[in-house]
mmCIF file of N, CA and C and ligand atoms in Angstrom:
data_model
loop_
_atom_site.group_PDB
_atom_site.id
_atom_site.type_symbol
_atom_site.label_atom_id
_atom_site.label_comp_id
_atom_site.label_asym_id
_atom_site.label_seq_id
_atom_site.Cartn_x
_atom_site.Cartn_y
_atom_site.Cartn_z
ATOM 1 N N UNK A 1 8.277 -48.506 162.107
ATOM 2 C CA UNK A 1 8.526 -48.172 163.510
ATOM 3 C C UNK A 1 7.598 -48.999 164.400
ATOM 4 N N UNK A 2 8.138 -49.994 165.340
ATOM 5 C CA UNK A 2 7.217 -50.288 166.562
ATOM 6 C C UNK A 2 6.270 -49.286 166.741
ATOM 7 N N UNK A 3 5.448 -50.047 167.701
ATOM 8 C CA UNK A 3 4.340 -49.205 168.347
ATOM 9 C C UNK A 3 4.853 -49.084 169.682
ATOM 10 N N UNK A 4 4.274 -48.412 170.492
ATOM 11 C CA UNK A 4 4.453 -47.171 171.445
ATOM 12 C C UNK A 4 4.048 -48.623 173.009
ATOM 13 N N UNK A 5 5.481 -48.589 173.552
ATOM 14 C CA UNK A 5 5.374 -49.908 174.264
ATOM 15 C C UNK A 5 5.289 -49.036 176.059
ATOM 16 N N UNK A 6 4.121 -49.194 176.780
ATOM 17 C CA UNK A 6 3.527 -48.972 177.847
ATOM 18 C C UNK A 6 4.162 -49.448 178.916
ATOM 19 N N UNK A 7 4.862 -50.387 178.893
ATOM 20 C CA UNK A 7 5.983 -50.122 179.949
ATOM 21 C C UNK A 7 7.458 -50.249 179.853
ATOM 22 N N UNK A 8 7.739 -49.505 179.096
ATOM 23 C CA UNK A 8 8.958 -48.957 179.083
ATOM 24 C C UNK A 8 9.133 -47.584 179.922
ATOM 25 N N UNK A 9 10.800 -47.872 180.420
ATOM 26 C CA UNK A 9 11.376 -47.347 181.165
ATOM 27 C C UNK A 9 11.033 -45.959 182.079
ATOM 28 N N UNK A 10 10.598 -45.077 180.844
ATOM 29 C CA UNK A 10 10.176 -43.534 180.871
ATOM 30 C C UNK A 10 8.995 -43.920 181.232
ATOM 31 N N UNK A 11 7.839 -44.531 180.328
ATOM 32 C CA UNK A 11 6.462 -44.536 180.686
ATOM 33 C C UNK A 11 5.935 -44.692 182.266
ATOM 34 N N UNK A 12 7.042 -45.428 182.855
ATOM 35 C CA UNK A 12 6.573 -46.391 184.305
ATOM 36 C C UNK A 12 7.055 -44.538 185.096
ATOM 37 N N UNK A 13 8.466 -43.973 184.736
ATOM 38 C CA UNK A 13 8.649 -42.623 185.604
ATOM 39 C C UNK A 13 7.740 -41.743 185.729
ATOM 40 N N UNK A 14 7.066 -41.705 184.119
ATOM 41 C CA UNK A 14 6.019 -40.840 183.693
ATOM 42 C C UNK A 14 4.737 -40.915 184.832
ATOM 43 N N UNK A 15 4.602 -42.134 185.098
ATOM 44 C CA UNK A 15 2.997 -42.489 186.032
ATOM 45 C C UNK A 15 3.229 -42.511 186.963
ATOM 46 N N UNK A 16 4.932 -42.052 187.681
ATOM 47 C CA UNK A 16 5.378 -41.958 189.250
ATOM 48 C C UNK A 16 5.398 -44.089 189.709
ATOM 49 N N UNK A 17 6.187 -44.938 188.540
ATOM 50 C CA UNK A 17 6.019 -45.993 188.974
ATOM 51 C C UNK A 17 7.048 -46.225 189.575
ATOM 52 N N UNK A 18 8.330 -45.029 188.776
ATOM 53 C CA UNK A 18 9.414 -45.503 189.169
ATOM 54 C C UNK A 18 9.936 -43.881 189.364
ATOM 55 N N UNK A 19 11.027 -43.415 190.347
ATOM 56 C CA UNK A 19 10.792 -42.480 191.182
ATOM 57 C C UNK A 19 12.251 -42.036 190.203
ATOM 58 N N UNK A 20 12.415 -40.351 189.916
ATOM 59 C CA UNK A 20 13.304 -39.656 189.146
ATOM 60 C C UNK A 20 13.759 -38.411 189.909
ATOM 61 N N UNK A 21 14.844 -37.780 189.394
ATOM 62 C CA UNK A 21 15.613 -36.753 190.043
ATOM 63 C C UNK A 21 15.055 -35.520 189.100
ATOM 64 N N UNK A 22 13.861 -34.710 189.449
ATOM 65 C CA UNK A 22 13.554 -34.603 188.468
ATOM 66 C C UNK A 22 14.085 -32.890 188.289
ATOM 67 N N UNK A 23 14.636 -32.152 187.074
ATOM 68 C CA UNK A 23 15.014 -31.401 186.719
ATOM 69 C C UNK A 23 14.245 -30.081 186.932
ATOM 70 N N UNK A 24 13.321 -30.217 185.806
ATOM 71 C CA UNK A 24 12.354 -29.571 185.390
ATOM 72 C C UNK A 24 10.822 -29.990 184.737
ATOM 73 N N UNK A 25 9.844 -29.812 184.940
ATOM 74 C CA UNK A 25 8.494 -30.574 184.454
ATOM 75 C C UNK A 25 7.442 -29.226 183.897
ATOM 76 N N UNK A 26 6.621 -29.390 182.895
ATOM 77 C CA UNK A 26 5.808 -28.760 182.682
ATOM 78 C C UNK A 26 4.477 -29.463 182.047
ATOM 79 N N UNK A 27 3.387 -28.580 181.387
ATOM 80 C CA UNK A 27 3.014 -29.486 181.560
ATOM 81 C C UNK A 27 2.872 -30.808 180.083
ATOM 82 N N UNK A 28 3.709 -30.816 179.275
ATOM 83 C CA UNK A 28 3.886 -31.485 177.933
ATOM 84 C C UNK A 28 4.935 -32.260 178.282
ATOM 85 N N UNK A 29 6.048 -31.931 179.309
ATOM 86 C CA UNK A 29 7.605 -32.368 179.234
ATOM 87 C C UNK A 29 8.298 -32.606 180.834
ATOM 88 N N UNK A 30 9.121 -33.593 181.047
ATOM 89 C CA UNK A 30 9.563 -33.987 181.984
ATOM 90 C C UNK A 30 11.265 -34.124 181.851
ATOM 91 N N UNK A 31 11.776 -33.366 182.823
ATOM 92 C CA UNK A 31 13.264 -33.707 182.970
ATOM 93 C C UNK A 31 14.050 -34.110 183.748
ATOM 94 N N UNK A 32 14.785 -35.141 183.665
ATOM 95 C CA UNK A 32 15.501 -35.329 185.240
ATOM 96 C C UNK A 32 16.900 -36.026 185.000
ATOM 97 N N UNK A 33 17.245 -35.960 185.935
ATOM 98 C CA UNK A 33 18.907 -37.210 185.794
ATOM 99 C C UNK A 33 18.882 -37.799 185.294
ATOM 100 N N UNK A 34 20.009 -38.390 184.528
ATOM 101 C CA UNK A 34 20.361 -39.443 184.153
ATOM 102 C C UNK A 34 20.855 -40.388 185.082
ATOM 103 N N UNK A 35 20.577 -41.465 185.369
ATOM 104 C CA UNK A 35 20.951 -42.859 186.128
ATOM 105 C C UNK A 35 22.155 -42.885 186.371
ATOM 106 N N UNK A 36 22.714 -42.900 185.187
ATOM 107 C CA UNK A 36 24.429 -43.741 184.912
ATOM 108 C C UNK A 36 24.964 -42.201 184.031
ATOM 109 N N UNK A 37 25.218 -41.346 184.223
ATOM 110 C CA UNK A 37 26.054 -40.002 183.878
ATOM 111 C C UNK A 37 26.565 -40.194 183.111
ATOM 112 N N UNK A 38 26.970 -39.949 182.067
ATOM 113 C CA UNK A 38 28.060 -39.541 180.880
ATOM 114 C C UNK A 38 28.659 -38.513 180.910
ATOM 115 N N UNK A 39 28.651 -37.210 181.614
ATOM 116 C CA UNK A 39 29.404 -36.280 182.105
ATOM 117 C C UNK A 39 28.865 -35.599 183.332
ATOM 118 N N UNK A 40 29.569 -34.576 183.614
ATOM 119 C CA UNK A 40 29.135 -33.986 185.194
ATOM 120 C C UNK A 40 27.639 -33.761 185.230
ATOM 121 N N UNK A 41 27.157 -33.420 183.656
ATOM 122 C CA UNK A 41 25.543 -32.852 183.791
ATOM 123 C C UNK A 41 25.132 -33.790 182.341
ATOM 124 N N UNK A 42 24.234 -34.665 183.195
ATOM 125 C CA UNK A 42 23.921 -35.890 182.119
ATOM 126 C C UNK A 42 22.331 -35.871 182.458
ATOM 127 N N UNK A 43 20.967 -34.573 181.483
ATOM 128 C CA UNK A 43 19.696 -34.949 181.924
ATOM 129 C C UNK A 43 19.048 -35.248 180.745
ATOM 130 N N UNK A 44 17.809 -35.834 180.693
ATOM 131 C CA UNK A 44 17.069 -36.212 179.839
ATOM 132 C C UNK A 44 15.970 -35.383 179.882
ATOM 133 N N UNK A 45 15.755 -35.054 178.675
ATOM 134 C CA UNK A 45 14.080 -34.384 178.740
ATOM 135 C C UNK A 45 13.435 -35.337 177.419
ATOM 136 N N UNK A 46 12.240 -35.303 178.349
ATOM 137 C CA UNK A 46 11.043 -36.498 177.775
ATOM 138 C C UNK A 46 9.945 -35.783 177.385
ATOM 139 N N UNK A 47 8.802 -35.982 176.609
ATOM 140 C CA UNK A 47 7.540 -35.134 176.210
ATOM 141 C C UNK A 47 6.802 -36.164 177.397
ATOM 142 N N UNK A 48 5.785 -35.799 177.484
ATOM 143 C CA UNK A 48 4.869 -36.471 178.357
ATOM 144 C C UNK A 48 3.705 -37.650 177.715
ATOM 145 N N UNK A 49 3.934 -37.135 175.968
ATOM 146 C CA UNK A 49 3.232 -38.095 175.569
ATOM 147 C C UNK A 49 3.819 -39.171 174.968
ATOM 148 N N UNK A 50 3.071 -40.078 174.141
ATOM 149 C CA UNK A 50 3.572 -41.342 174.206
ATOM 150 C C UNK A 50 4.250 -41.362 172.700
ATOM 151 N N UNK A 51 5.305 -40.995 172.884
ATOM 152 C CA UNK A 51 6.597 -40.810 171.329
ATOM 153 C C UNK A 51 7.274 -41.824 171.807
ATOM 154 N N UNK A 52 7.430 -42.646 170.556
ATOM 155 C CA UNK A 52 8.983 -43.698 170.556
ATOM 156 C C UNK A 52 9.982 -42.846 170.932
ATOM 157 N N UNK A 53 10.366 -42.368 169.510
ATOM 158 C CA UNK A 53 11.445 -41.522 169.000
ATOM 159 C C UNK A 53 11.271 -40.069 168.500
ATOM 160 N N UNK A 54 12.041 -39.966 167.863
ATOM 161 C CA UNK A 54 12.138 -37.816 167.587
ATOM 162 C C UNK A 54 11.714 -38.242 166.064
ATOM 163 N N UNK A 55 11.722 -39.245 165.509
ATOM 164 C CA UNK A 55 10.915 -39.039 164.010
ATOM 165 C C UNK A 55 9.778 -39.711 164.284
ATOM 166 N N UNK A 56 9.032 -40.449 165.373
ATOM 167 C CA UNK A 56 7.571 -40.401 166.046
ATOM 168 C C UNK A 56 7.025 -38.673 166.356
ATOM 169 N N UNK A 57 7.978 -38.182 166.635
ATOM 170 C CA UNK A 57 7.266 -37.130 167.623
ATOM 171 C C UNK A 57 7.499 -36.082 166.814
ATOM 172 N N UNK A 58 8.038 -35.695 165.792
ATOM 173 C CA UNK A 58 8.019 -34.690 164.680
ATOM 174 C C UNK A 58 6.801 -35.332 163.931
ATOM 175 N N UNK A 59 6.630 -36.606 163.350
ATOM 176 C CA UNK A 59 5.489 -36.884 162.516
ATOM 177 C C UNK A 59 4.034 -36.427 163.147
ATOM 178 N N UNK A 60 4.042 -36.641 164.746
ATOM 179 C CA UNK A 60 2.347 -36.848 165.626
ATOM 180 C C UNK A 60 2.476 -36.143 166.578
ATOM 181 N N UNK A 61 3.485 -35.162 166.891
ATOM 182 C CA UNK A 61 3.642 -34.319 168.046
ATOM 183 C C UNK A 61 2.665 -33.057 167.545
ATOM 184 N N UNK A 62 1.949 -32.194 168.758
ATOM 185 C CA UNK A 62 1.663 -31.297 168.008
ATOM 186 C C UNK A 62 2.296 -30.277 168.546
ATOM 187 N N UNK A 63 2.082 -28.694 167.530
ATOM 188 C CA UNK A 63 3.021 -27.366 167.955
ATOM 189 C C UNK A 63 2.905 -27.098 169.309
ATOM 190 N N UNK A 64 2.318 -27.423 170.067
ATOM 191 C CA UNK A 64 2.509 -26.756 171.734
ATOM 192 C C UNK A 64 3.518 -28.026 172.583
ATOM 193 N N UNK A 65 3.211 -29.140 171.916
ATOM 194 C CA UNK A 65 4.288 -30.025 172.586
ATOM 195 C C UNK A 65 5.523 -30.139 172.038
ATOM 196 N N UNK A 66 5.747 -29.540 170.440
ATOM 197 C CA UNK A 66 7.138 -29.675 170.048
ATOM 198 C C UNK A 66 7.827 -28.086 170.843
ATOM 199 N N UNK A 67 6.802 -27.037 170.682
ATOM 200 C CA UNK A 67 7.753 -26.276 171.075
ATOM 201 C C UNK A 67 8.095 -26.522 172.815
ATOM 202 N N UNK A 68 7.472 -27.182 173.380
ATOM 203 C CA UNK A 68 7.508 -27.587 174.832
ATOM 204 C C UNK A 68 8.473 -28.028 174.760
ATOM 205 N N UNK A 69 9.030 -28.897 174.400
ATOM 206 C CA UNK A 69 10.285 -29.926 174.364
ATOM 207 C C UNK A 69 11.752 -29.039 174.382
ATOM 208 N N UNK A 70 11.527 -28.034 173.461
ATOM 209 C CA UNK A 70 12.348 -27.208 172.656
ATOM 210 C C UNK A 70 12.866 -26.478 173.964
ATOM 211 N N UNK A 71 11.801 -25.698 174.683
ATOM 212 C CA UNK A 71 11.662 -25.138 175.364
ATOM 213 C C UNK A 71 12.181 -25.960 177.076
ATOM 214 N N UNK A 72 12.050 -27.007 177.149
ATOM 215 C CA UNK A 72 12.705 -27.631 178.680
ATOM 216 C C UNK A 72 14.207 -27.689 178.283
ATOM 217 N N UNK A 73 13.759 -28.009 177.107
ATOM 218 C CA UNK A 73 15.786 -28.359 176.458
ATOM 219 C C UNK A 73 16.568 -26.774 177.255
ATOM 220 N N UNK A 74 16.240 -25.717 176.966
ATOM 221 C CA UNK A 74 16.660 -24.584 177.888
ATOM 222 C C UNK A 74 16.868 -24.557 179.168
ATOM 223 N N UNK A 75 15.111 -24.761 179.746
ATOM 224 C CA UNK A 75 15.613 -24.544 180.888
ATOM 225 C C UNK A 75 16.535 -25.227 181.917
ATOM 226 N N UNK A 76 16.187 -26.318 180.914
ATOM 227 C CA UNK A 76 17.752 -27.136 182.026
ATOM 228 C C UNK A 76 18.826 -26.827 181.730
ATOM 229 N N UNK A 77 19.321 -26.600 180.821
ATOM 230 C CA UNK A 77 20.237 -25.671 180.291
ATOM 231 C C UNK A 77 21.013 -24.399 181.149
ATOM 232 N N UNK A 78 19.668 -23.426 181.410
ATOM 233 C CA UNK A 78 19.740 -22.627 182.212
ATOM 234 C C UNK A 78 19.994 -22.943 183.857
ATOM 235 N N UNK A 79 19.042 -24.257 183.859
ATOM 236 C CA UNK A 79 19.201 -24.659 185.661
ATOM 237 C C UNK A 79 20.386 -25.556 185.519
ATOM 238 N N UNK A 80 21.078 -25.319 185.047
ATOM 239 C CA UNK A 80 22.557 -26.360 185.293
ATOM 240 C C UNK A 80 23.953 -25.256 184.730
ATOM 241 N N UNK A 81 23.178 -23.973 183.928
ATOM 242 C CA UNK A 81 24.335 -23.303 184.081
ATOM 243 C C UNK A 81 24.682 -23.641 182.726
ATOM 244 N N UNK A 82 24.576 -23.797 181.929
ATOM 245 C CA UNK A 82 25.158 -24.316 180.743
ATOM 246 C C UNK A 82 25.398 -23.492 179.695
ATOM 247 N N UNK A 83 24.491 -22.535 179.534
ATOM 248 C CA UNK A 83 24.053 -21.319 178.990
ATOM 249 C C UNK A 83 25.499 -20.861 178.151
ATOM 250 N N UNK A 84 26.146 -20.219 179.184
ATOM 251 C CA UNK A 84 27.750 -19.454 179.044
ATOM 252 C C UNK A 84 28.493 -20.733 177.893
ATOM 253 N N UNK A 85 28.498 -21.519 179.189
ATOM 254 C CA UNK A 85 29.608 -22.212 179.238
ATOM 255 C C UNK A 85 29.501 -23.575 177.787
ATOM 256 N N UNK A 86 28.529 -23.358 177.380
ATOM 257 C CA UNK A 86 27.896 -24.897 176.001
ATOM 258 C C UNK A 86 28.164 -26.137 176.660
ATOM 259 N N UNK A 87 26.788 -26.805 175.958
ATOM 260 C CA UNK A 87 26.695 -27.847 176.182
ATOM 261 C C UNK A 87 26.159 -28.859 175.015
ATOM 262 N N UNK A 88 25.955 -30.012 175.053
ATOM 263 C CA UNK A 88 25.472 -30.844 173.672
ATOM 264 C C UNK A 88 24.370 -31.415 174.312
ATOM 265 N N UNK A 89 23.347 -31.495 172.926
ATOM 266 C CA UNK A 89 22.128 -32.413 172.900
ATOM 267 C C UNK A 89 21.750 -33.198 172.344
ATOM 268 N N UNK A 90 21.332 -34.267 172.608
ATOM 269 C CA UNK A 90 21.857 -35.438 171.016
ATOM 270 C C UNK A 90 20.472 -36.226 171.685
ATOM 271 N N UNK A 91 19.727 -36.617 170.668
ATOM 272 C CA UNK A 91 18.683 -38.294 170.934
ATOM 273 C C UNK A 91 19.144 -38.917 170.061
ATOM 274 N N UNK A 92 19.597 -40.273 170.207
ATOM 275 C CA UNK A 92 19.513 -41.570 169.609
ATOM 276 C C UNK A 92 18.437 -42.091 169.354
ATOM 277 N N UNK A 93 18.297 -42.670 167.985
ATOM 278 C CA UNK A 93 16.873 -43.124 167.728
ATOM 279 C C UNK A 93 17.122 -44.078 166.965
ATOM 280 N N UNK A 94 16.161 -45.039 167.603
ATOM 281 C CA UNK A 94 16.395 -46.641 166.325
ATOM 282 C C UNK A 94 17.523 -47.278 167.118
ATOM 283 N N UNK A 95 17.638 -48.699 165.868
ATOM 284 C CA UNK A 95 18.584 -49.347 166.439
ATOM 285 C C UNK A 95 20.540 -49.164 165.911
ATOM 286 N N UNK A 96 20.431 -48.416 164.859
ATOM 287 C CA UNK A 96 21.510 -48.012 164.921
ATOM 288 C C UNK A 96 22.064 -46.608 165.015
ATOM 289 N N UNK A 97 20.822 -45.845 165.765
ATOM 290 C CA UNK A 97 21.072 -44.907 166.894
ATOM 291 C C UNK A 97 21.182 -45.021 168.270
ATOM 292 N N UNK A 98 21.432 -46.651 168.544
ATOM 293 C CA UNK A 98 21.590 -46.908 169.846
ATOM 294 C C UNK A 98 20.565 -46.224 170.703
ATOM 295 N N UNK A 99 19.669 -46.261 170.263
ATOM 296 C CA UNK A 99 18.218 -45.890 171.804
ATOM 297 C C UNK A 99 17.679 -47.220 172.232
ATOM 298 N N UNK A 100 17.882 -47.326 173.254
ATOM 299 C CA UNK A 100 17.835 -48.447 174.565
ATOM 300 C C UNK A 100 16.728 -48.153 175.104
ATOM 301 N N UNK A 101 15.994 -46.836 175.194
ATOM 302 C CA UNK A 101 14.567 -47.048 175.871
ATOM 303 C C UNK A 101 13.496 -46.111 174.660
ATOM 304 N N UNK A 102 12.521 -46.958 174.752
ATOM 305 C CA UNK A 102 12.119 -46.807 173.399
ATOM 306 C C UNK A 102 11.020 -45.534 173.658
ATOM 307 N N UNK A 103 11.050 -44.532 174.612
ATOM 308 C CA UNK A 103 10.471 -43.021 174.724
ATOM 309 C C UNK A 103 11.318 -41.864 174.341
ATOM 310 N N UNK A 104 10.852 -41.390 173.614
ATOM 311 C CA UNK A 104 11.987 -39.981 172.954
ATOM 312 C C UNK A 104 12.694 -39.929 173.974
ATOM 313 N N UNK A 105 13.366 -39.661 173.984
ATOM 314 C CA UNK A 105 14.683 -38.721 175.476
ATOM 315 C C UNK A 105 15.847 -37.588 174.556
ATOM 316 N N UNK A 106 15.756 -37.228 175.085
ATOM 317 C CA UNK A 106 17.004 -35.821 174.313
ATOM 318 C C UNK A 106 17.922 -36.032 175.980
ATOM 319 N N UNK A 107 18.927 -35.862 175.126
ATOM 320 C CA UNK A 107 19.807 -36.579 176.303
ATOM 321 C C UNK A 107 20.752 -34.643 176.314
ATOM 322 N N UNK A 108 20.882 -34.475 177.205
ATOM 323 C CA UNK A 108 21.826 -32.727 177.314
ATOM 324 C C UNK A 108 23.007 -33.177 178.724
ATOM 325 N N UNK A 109 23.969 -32.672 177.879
ATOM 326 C CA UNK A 109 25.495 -32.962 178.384
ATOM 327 C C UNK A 109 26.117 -31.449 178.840
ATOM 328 N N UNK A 110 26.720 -31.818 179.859
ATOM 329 C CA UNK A 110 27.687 -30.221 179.811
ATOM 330 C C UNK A 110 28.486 -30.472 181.467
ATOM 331 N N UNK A 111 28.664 -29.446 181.070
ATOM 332 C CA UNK A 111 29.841 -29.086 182.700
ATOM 333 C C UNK A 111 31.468 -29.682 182.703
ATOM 334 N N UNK A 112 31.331 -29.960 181.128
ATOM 335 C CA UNK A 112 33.261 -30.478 180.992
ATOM 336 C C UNK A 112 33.182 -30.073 179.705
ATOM 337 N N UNK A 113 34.189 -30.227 179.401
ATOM 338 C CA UNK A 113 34.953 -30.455 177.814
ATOM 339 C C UNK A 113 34.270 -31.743 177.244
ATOM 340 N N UNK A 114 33.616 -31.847 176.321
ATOM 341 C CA UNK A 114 32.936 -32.976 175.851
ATOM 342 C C UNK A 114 33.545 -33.358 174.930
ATOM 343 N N UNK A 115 34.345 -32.932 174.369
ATOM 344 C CA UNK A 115 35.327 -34.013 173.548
ATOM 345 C C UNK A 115 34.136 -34.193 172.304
ATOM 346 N N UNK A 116 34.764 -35.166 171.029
ATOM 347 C CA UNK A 116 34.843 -35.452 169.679
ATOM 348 C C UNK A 116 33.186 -35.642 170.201
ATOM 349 N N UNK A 117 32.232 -35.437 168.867
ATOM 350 C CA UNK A 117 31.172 -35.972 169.004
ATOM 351 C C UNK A 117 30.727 -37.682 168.916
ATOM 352 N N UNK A 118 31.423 -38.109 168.387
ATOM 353 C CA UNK A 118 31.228 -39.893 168.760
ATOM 354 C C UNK A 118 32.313 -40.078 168.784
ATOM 355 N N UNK A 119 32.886 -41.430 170.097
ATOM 356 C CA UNK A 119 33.355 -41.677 170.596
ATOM 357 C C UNK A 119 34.156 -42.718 170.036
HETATM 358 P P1 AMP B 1 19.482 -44.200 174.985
HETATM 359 O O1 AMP B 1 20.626 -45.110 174.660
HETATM 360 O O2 AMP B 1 19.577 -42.898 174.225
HETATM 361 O O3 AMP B 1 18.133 -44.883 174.829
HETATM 362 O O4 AMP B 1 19.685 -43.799 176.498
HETATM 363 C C1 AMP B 1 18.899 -44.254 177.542
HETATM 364 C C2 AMP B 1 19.359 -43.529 178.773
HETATM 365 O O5 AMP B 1 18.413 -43.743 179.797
HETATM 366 C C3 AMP B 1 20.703 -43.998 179.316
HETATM 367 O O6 AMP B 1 21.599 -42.869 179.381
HETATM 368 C C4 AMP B 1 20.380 -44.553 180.699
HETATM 369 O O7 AMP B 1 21.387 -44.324 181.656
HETATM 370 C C5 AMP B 1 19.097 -43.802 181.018
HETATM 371 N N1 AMP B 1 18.213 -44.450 181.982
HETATM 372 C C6 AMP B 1 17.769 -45.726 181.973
HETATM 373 N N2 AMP B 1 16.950 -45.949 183.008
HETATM 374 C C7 AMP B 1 16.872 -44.792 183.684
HETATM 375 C C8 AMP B 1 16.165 -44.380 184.858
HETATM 376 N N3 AMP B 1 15.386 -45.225 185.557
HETATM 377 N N4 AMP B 1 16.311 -43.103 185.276
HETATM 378 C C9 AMP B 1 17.099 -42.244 184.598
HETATM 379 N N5 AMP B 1 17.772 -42.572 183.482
HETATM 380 C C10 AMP B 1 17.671 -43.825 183.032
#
C-alpha cells in the first residue's frame, strides 16, 4: 500500500483548504456532499485521520475512531432520512476498487431506487 499522500483531495478539505458541504463532523469524522452525485443523496464520510483506505484504517485505526466512522455512517443516514426508506454504503479501495482519492471515503447513497449493485 502507498503511503498516506498530504495533499490529496480530502486532506486539503480536512485543513479547510478546500471548502465542503458539510453533512455532519465530529470529532474523529467528517461528512459532506459529494461534488458530482450519483444519486439524489450522494455523501461521503471521511475519518479525520490520515487512512488511505478501509484496509489502512481497520489495520491502524483505533476503537474510538473505527466506531466514530461507524457511527457518522448513521447519522447521515438519519439527517437525509434514509433510515425508513434504505440506503447503500460502499468504499472503493485500491486500484481495482476504483478509489480516485486516496483518503478512506465511505461513499452513502439513497433517496431513489438504487438499482443492481455494480453497474
Ligand atoms: P472514489 O472513486 O471512491 O475514490 O470516489 C471519489 C469521490 O470523491 C467521487 O465520488 C468524487 O465525486 C468525489 N470528490 C472528488 N473531489 C471532491 C470534492 N472536492 N468534494 C466532494 N467530493 C469530491
Amino acid at each position: 500500500m502507498s503511503a498516506y499522500d498530504d495533499n490529496n483531495i480530502f486532506a486539503k478539505i480536512l485543513r479547510g483548504e478546500i471548502p465542503c458541504t458539510k453533512v455532519f463532523e465530529d470529532d474523529h469524522t467528517l461528512a459532506f456532499e459529494d461534488i458530482e452525485p450519483q444519486a439524489r443523496v450522494h455523501v461521503l464520510v471521511i475519518p479525520k485521520g490520515s487512512y488511505v483506505s478501509m484496509t489502512d484504517f481497520v489495520e491502524q485505526a483505533s476503537d474510538a475512531e473505527m466506531a466514530a466512522l461507524n457511527r457518522a455512517v448513521l447519522k447521515v443516514v438519519e439527517a437525509k432520512d434514509l433510515k425508513e426508506r434504505g440506503y447503500r454504503v460502499l468504499s472503493n479501495v485500491g486500484e481495482e476498487g476504483g478509489q480516485l482519492v486516496p483518503h478512506l471515503h465511505i461513499h452513502v447513497f439513497g433517496g431513489q431506487p438504487l438499482g443492481p449493485m455494480l453497474g
